[in-house]
Coordinates of C-alpha atoms and ligand atoms in Angstrom, one line a residue:
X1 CA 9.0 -10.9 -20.4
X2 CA 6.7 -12.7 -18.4
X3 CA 7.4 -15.8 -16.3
X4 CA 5.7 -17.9 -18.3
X5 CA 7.2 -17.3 -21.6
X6 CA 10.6 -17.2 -19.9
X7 CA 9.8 -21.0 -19.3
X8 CA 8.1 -21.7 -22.6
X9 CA 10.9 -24.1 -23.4
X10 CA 10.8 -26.5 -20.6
X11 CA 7.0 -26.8 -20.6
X12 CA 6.0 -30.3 -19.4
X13 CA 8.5 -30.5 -17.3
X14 CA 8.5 -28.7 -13.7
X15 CA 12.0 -29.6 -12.9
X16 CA 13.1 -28.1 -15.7
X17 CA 11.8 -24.7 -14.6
X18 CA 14.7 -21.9 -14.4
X19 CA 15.9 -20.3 -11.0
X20 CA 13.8 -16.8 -10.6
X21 CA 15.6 -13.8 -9.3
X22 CA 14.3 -13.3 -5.1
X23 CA 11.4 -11.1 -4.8
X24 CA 12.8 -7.7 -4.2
X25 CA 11.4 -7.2 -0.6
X26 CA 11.3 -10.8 0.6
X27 CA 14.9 -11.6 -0.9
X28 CA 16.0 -8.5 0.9
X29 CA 14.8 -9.6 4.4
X30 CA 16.6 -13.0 4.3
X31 CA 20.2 -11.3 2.9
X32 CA 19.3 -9.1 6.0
X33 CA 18.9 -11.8 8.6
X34 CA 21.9 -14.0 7.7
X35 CA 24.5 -10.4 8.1
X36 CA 26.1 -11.0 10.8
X37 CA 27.8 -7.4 11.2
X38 CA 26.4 -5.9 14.4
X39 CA 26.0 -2.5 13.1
X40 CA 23.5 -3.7 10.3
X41 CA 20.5 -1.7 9.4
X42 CA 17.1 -2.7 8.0
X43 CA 15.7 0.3 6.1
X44 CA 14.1 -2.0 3.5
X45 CA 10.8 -3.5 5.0
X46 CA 7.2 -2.0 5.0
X47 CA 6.0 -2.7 8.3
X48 CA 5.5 0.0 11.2
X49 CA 7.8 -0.9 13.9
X50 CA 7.7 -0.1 17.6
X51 CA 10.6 1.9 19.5
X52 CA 12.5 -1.8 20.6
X53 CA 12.6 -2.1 16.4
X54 CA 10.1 -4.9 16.6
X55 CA 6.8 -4.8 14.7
X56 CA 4.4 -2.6 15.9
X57 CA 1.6 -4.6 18.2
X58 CA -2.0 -2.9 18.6
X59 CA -3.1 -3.0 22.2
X60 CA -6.7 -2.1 20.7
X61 CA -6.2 -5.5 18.3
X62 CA -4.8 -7.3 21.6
X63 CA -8.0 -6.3 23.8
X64 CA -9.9 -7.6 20.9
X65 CA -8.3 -10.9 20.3
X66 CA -8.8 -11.9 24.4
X67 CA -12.2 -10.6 23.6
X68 CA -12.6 -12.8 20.8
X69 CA -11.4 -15.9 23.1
X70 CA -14.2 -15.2 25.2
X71 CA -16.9 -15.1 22.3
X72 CA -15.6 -17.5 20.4
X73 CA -17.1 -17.3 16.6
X74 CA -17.8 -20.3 14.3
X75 CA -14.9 -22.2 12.3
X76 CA -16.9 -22.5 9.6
X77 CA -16.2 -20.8 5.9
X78 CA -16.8 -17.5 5.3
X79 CA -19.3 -16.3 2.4
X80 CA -17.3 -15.8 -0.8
X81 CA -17.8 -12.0 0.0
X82 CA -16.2 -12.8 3.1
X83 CA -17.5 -11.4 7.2
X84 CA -20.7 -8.8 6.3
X85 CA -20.3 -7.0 9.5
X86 CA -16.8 -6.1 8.3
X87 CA -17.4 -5.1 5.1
X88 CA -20.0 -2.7 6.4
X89 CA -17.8 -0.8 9.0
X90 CA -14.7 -0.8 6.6
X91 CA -16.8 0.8 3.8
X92 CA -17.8 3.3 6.6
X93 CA -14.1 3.5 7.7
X94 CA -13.3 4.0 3.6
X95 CA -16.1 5.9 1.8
X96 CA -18.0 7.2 4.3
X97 CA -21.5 6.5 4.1
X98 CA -22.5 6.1 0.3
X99 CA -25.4 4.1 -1.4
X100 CA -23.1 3.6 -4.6
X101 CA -20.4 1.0 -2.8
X102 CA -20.9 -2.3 -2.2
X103 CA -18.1 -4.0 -0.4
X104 CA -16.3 -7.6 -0.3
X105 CA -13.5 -8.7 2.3
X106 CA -10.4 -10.3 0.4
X107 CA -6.8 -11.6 1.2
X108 CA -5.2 -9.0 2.0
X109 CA -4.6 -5.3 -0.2
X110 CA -2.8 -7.9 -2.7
X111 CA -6.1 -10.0 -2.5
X112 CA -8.1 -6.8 -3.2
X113 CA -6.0 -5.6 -6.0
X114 CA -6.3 -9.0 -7.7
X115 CA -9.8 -9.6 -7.5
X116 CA -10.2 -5.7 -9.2
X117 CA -8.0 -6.8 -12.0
X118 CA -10.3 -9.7 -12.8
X119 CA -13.3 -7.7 -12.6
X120 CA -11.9 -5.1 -14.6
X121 CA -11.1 -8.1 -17.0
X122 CA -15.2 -9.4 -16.9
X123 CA -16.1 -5.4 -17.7
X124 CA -13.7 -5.4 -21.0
X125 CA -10.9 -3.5 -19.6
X126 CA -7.7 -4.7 -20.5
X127 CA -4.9 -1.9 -20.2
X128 CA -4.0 -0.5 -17.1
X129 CA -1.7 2.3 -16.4
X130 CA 0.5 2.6 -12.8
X131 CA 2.4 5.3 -11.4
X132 CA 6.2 5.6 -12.2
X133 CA 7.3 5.1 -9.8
X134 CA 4.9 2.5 -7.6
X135 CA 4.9 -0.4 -5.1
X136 CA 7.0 -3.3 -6.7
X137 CA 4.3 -5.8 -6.9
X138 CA 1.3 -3.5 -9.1
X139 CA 3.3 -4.7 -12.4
X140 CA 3.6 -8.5 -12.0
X141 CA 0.1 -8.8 -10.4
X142 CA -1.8 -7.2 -12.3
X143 CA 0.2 -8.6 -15.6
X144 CA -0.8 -12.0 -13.7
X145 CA -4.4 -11.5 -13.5
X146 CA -4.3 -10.8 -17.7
X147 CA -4.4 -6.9 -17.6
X148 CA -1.5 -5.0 -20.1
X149 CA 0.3 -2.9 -17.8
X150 CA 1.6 0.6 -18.6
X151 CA 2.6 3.4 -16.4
X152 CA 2.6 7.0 -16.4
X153 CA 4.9 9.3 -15.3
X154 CA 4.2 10.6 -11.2
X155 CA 7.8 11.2 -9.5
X156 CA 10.2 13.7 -10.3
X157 CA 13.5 11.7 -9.0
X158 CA 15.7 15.1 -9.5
X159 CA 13.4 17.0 -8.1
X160 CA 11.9 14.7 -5.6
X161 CA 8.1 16.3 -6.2
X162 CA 5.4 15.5 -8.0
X163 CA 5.4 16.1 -12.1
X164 CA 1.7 16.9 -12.1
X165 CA 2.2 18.7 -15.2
X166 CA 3.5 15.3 -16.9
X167 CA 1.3 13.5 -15.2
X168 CA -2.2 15.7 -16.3
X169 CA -0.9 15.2 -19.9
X170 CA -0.2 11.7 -19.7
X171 CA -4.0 11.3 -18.4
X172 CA -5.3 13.0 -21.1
X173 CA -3.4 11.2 -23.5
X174 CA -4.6 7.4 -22.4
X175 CA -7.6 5.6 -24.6
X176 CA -11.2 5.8 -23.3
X177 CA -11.9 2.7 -20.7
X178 CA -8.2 2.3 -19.7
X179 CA -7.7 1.4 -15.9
X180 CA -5.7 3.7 -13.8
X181 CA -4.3 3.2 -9.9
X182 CA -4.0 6.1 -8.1
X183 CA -2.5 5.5 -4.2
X184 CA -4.7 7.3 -2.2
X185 CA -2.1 8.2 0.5
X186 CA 1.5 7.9 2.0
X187 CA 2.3 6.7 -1.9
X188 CA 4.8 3.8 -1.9
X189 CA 7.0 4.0 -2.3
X190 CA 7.8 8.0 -2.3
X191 CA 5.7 9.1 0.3
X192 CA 4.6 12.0 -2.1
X193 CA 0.7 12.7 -1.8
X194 CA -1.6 14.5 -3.9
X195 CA -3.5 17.3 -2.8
X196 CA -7.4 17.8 -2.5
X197 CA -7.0 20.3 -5.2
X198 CA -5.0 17.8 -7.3
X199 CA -6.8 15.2 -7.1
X200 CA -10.4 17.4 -7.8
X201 CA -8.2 17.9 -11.4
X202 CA -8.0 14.7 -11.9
X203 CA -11.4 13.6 -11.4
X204 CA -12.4 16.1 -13.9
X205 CA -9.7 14.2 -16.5
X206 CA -10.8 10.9 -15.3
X207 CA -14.7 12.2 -16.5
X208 CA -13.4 13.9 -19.4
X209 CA -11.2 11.0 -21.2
X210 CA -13.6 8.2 -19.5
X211 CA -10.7 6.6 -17.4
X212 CA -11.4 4.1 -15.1
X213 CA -10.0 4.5 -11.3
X214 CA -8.5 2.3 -9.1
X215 CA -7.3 3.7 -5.7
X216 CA -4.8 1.9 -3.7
X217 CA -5.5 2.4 0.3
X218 CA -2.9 0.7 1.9
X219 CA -1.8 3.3 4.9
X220 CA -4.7 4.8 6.0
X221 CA -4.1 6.8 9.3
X222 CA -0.6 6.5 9.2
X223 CA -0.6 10.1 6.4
X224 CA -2.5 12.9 7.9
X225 CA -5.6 11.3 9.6
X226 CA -8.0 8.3 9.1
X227 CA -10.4 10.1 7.4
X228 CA -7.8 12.7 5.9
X229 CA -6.2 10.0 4.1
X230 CA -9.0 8.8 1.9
X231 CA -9.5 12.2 0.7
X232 CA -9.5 11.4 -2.6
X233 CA -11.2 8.5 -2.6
X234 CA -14.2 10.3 -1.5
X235 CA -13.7 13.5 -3.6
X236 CA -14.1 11.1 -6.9
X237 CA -17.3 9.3 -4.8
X238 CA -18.6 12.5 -5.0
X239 CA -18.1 12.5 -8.6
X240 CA -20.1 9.7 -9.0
X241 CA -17.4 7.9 -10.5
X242 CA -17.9 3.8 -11.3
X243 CA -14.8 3.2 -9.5
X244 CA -12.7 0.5 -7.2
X245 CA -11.3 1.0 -4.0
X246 CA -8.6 -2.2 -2.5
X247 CA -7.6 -1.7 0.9
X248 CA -5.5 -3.4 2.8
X249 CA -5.7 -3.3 6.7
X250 CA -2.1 -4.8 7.3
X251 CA -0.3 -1.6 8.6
X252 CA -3.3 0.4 9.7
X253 CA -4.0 -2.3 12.6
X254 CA -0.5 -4.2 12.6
X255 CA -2.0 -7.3 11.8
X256 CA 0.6 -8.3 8.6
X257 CA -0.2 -12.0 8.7
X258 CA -3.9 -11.9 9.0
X259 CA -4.1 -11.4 5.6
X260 CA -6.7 -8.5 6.2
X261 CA -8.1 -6.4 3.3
X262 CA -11.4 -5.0 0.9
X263 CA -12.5 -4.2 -2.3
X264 CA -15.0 -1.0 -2.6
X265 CA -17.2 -1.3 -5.3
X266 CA -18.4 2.4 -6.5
X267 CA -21.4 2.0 -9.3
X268 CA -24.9 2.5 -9.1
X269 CA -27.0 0.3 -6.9
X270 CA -28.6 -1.2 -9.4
X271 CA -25.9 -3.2 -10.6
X272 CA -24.6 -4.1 -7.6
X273 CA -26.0 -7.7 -7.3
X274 CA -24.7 -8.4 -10.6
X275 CA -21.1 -7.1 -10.0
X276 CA -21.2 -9.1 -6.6
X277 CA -22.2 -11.5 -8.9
X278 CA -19.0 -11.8 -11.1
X279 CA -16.6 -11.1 -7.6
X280 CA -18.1 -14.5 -6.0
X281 CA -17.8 -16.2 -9.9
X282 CA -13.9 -14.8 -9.5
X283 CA -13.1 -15.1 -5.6
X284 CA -14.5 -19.3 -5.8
X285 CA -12.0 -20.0 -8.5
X286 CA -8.9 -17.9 -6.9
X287 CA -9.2 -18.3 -3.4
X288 CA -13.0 -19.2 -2.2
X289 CA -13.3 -17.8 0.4
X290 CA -11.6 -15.1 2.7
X291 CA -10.0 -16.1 6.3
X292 CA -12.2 -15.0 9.6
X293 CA -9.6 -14.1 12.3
X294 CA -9.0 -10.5 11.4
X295 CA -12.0 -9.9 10.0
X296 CA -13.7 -10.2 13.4
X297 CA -10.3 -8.2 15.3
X298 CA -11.0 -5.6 12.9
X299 CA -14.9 -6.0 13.3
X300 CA -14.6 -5.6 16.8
X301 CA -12.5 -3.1 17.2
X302 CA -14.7 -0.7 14.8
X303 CA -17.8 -1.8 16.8
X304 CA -16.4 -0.8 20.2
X305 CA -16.7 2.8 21.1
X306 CA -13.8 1.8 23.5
X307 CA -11.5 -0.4 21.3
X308 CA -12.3 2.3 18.2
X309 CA -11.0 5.2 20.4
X310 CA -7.9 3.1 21.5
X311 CA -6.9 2.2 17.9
X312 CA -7.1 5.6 17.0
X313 CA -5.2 6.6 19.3
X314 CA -2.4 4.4 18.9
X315 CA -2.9 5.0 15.0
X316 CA -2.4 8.5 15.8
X317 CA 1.1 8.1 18.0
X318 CA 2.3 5.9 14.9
X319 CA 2.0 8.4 12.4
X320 CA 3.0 11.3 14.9
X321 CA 6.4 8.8 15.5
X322 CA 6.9 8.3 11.9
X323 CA 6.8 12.4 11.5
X324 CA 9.6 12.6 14.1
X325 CA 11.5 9.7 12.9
X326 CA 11.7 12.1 9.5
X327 CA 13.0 14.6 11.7
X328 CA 15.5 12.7 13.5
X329 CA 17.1 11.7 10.0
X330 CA 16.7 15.7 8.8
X331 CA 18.5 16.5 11.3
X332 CA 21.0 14.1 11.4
X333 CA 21.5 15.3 7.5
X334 CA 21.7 18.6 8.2
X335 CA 24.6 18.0 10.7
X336 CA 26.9 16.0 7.7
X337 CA 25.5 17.8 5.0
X338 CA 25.7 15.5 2.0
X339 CA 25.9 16.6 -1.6
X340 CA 22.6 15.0 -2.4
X341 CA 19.0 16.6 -1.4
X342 CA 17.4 14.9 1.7
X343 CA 15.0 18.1 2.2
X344 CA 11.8 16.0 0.7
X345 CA 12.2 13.9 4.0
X346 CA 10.1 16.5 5.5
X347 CA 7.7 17.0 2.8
X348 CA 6.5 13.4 2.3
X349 CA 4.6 11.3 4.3
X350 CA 3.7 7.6 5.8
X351 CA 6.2 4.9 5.9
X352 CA 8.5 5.6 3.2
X353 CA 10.7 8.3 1.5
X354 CA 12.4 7.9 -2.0
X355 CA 16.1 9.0 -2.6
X356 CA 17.5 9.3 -5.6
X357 CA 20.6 6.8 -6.0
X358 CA 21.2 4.0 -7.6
X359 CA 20.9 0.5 -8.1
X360 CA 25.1 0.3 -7.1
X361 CA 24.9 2.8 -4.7
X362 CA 22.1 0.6 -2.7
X363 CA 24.6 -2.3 -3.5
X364 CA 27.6 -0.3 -1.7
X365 CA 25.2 0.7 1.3
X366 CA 24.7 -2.8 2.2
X367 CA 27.7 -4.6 1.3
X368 CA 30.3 -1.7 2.7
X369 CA 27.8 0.1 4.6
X370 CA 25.4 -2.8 6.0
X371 CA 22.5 -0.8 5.5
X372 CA 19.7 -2.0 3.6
X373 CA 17.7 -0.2 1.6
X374 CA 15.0 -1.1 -1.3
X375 CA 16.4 -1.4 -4.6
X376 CA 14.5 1.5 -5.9
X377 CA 16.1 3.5 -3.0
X378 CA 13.2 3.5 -0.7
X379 CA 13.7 3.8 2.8
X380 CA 11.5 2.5 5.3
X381 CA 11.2 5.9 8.0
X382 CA 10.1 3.7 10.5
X383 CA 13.0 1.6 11.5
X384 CA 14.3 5.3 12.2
X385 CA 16.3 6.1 15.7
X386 CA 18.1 8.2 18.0
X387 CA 21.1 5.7 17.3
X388 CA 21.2 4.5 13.8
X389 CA 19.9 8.3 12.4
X390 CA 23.5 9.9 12.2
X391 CA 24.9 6.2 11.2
X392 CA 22.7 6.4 8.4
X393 CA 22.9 9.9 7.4
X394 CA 26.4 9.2 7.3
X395 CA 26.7 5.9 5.5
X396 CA 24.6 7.8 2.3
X397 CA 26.7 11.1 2.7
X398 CA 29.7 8.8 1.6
X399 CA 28.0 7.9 -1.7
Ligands
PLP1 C1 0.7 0.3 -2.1 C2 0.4 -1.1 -1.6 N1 -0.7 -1.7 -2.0 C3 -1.0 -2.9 -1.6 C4 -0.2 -3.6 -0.6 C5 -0.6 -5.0 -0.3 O1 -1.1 -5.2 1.0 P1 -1.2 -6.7 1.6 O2 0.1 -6.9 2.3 O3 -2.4 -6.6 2.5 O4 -1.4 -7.7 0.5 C6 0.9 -3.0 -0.1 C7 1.8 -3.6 0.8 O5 2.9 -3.3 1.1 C8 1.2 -1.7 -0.6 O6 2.3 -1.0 -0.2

C-alpha cells in the first residue's frame, strides 16, 4: 500500500498522520550509532570507506576544492539542466562520445532516477519492471513519481548467481513500451554483474518486445574499470536504443553530500530539444535547479590531465581494496567453515555481496552478535578488515 492511502483516513489533518517504519538504511545507521558494545560492526551502509573505517576522501576532489577557492565561481542559479561543462565531460565519462545523448545534471543518482520516471510518465509509459532483487529505494520512488512498479526475477538466492534463464523469459513476457532498470555494474545490492555477452542478449529482447531501458550507473570504477563498467550501457548505445541513463557520482568521487548526479538521454538528435524541453518543464516544478559545488569538483577534475589521472588512480586502489577486502572475508570463511555458501564472495563485485539469510537471522547478528547488516542481507565489503574479518565470519557461522 502506498503512503498515501495508508493515511487516507486522517486527511486534513497532518497531526493525525501515522508513525512510518525508519527507512531501512538510514534507520539502520542511527540503531548503529547509539550501540554502545565496543565490538560493534557496521556492514550495512553504502559508502566506500578508507582503511581508519572512515569515509573514503579523494585527494584528486581535495586538490580540486582548494582549486576551486582560488577561482571562485558565481553563486548564482544553475540552468534547470544544471553546469553544461559537466554534463559534457560526464556524458564522455558515460557514453563515450555519441551524437544520440543529450545530458542534464540532477540531485544526485536518486535525482536522476526521478526525473527519468517523470519523463517516462510525459512519453506514456506507465509500468516499470525492477530487478528482484534491487537497491531498496527503486520501488517507493518510482511508485512516487506515478509509474506501477513490477519486478522481474534476476538473483538466484540459493544459488547466489544470476537466473538469466528466468530472467530472458520474464523479458519476453512484459507488454510492448514497459520500462525496465537494468544496473549497469557492481548491482546493489548482490554485486552480481552481467556479462558483455548477456547483456548483447538482452539488447536484442529489449528490440524485439519494444522494452524501454533504464540503466542505473551508480558505481562506476569501483567494478572492473571506469570504462569497463558502463559496458552495457554503451553496447545498447550501439543498438541505437531510445534509452535513459541516471548516474550518480556519490561513490565514484566520495563526494556523498554533494548531491552529485546525471541523466543520459539516448534518442535521436532531433528530438532532443524537445525532450530537454519536458526535463526543464519537470526539474522547475521538482527541484529547479541542480546545486553547483560538485558539479564544478567533478568538472575540474575531468578537465585536468593531472587531477583526472589522480582520481583514477585512487578510483583504481578503491576497487583493488574492495577486491582484497572479499578476500580477507573468504578466507576468514574458509578457516570456520560455515554450513552456508560464502564462495560468491569472490565472484561478485563493487561494494556489496548478498547472503542468503533471513530477516531473524539479521535480527540475531545485531542484537546477539552486534553486527549490522542490511535487512535483505547485504553486506557492505568495504567496512571489511584484518580485525573484524574472522569476527565476522564467525558471528554468521553461528547462524
Ligand atoms: C543502485 C543505486 N542507484 C542510485 C543510487 C542513488 O544515488 P544518490 O545517493 O546519488 O542519490 C544508489 C545509492 O546508493 C544506488 O545504490
Amino acid at each position: 500500500m502506498g503512503i498515501v492511502a495508508m493515511n487516507r483516513e486522517t486527511s486534513g489533518k497532518i497531526a493525525n498522520l501515522s508513525l512510518l517504519p525508519a527507512d531501512p538504511i538510514y534507520g539502520m545507521q542511527l540503531l548503529f550509532k547509539s550501540d554502545v558494545r565496543p565490538n560493534k560492526c557496521n556492514l550495512s551502509i553504502g559508502v566506500c570507506q578508507d582503511t581508519q573505517g572512515k569515509t573514503l576522501r579523494f585527494h584528486a576532489v581535495d586538490m580540486a576544492e582548494k582549486n576551486l577557492h582560488n577561482n571562485p565561481y558565481s553563486k548564482d542559479y544553475l540552468p534547470l539542466t544544471g553546469l553544461a561543462s559537466f554534463c559534457t565531460s560526464v556524458q564522455e565519462l558515460v557514453c563515450g562520445k555519441n551524437d544520440s545523448v543529450t545530458t542534464v545534471q540532477t540531485v544526485g543518482g536518486t535525482g536522476a532516477l526521478y526525473v527519468a520516471s517523470k519523463l517516462l510518465c510525459h512519453a506514456g509509459i506507465s509500468q516499470i519492471f525492477v530487478p528482484d532483487p534491487t537497491w531498496v529505494n527503486h520501488t517507493p520512488l518510482f511508485t512516487s513519481a506515478g509509474l506501477t512498479v513490477s519486478s522481474f526475477p534476476y538473483y538466484d538466492r540459493a544459488n547466489a548467481c544470476i537466473d538469466f534463464d528466468a530472467l530472458c523469459d520474464a523479458l519476453n513476457n512484459m507488454d510492448p513500451h514497459s520500462a525496465v532498470v537494468l544496473q549497469a555494474s557492481c548491482h546493489n545490492p548482490t554485486g552480481a554483474d552481467l556479462t558483455k555477452e548477456q547483456f548483447k542478449i538482452l539488447s536484442q529482447i529489449f528490440r524485439k518486445r519494444n522494452l524501454f531501458p533504464l540503466f542505473d550507473l551508480a558505481y562506476q570504477g569501483l567494478g572492473s574499470g571506469i570504462e569497463e563498467d558502463t559496458l552495457g550501457i554503451r553496447i545498447f548505445l550501439e543498438d541505437e536504443h531510445e534509452m535513459l541513463v541516471a548516474t550518480t557520482f556519490a561513490k565514484s568521487f566520495g563526494i556523498y553530500n554533494e548531491r552529485m548526479g546525471a541523466l543520459h538521454i539516448a534518442a535521436p538528435k532531433k528530438a532532443h530539444d524537445s525532450i530537454v524541453s519536458h526535463v526543464r518543464a519537470i526539474v522547475r516544478s521538482c527541484y529547479s535547479s541542480p546545486p553547483a559545488h560538485g558539479a564544478h569538483i567533478i568538472n575540474t577534475i575531468l578537465s585536468s590531465p593531472e587531477l583526472y589521472s589522480l582520481w583514477e588512480n585512487e578510483l583504481a586502489e578503491t576497487r583493488n581494496r574492495l577486491a582484497e577486502q572479499r578476500n580477507l572475508l573468504y578466507s576468514a570463511f574458509q578457516s570456520v567453515k560455515p554450513g552456508f555458501s560464502y564462495a560468491h564472495l569472490m565472484q561478485t563485485k563493487g561494494l556489496f555481496c548478498l547472503f542468503d539469510i533471513t530477516l531473524e537471522q539479521v535480527i540475531f547478528l545485531r542484537n546477539e552478535k552486534a553486527l549490522y547488516i542490511a535487512n535483505d542481507g547485504r553486506i557492505c565489503i568495504s567496512a571489511i578488515n584484518s580485525q573484524n574479518a574472522s569476527i565476522i565470519a564467525e558471528s554468521m557461522q553461528s547462524l
